[in-house]
Short mmCIF file of C-alpha atoms in Angstrom, two decimals:
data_model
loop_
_atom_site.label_atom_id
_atom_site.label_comp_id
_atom_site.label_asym_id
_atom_site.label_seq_id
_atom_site.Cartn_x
_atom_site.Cartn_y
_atom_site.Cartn_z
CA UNK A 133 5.78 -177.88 58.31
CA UNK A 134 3.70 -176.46 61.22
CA UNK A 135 1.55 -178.47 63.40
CA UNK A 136 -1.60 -176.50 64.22
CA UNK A 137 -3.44 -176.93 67.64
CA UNK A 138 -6.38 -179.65 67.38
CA UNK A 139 -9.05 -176.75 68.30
CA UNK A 140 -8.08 -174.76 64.80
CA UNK A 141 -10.52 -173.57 62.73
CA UNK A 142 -9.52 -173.23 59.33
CA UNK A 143 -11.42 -170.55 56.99
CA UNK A 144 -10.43 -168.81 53.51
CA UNK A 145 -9.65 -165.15 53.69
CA UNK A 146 -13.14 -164.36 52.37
CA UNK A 147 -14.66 -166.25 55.02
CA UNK A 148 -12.67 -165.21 57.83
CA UNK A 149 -13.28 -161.61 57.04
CA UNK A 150 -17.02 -162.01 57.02
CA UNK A 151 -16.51 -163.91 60.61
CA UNK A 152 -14.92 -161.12 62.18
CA UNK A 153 -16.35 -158.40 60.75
CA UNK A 154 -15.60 -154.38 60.39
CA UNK A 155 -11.92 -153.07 60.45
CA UNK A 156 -11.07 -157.27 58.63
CA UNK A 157 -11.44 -157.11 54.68
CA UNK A 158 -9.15 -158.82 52.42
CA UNK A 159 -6.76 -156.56 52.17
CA UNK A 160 -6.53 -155.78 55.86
CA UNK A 161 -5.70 -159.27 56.56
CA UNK A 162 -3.13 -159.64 53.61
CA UNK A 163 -1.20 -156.73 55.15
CA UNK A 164 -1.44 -158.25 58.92
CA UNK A 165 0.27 -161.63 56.98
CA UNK A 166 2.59 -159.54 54.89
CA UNK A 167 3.72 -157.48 58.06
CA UNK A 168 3.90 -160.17 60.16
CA UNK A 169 2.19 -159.13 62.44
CA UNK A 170 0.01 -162.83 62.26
CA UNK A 171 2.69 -165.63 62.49
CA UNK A 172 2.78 -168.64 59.71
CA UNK A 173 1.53 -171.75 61.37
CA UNK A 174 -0.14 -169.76 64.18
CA UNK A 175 -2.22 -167.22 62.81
CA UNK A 176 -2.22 -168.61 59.19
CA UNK A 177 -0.95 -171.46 56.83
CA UNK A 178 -0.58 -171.62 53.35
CA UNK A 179 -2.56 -174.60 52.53
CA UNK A 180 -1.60 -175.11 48.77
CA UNK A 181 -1.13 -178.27 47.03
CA UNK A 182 2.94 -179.20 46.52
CA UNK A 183 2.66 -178.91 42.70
CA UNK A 184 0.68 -175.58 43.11
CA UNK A 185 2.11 -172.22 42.23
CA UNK A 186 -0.41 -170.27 44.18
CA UNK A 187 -0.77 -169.82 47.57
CA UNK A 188 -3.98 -170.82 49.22
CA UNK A 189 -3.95 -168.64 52.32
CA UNK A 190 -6.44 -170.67 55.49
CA UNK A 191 -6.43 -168.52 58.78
CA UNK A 192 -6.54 -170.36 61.77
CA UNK A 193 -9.78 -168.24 63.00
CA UNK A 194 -9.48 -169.17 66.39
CA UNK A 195 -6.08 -167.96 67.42
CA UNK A 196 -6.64 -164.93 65.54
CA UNK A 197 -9.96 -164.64 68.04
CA UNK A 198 -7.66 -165.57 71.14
CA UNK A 199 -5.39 -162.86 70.70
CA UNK A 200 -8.04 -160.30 71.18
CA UNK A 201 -8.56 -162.03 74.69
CA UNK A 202 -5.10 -162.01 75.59
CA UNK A 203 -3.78 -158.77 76.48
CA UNK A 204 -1.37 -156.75 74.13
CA UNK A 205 1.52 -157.77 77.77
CA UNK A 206 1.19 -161.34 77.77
CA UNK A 207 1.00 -162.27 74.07
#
C-alpha cells in the first residue's frame, strides 16, 4: 500500500484529462501508466475496492502538475 502526500488531489482519468488539457486524453495517460513512465503511488493509484475485479485508476493530479515544474535533471 502507498501512502500519498496530504496535498494529493485525486481525479478519474476522464477528469484529469479535461484538467490538463491538449496532448492528455485517455489513452495518452493509459500509455504514460502502462510505460511507466508515471509511478504507482506517485503519479497514480488504483483505487478499487478489495473484492473488485476492475481497476479504478485515480491520478494524483498534483504530482503529475509538479513534474512539469521540476526540470527533466532533478526529477
Amino acid at each position: 500500500m502507498y501512502k500519498l502526500p496530504p496535498d494529493a488531489e485525486l481525479l478519474t482519468i476522464q477528469e484529469a484529462s479535461k484538467r490538463l488539457g491538449k496532448g492528455f486524453s485517455r489513452s495518452s495517460i493509459l500509455r504514460r501508466i502502462r510505460s511507466e513512465q508515471w509511478k504507482e503511488g506517485l503519479h497514480w493509484v488504483d483505487a478499487r475496492r478489495n473484492d473488485s475485479m476492475n481497476r479504478l485508476i485515480k491520478i494524483n493530479i498534483t504530482a503529475v502538475l509538479n513534474g512539469f515544474t521540476t526540470p527533466a535533471a532533478f526529477r
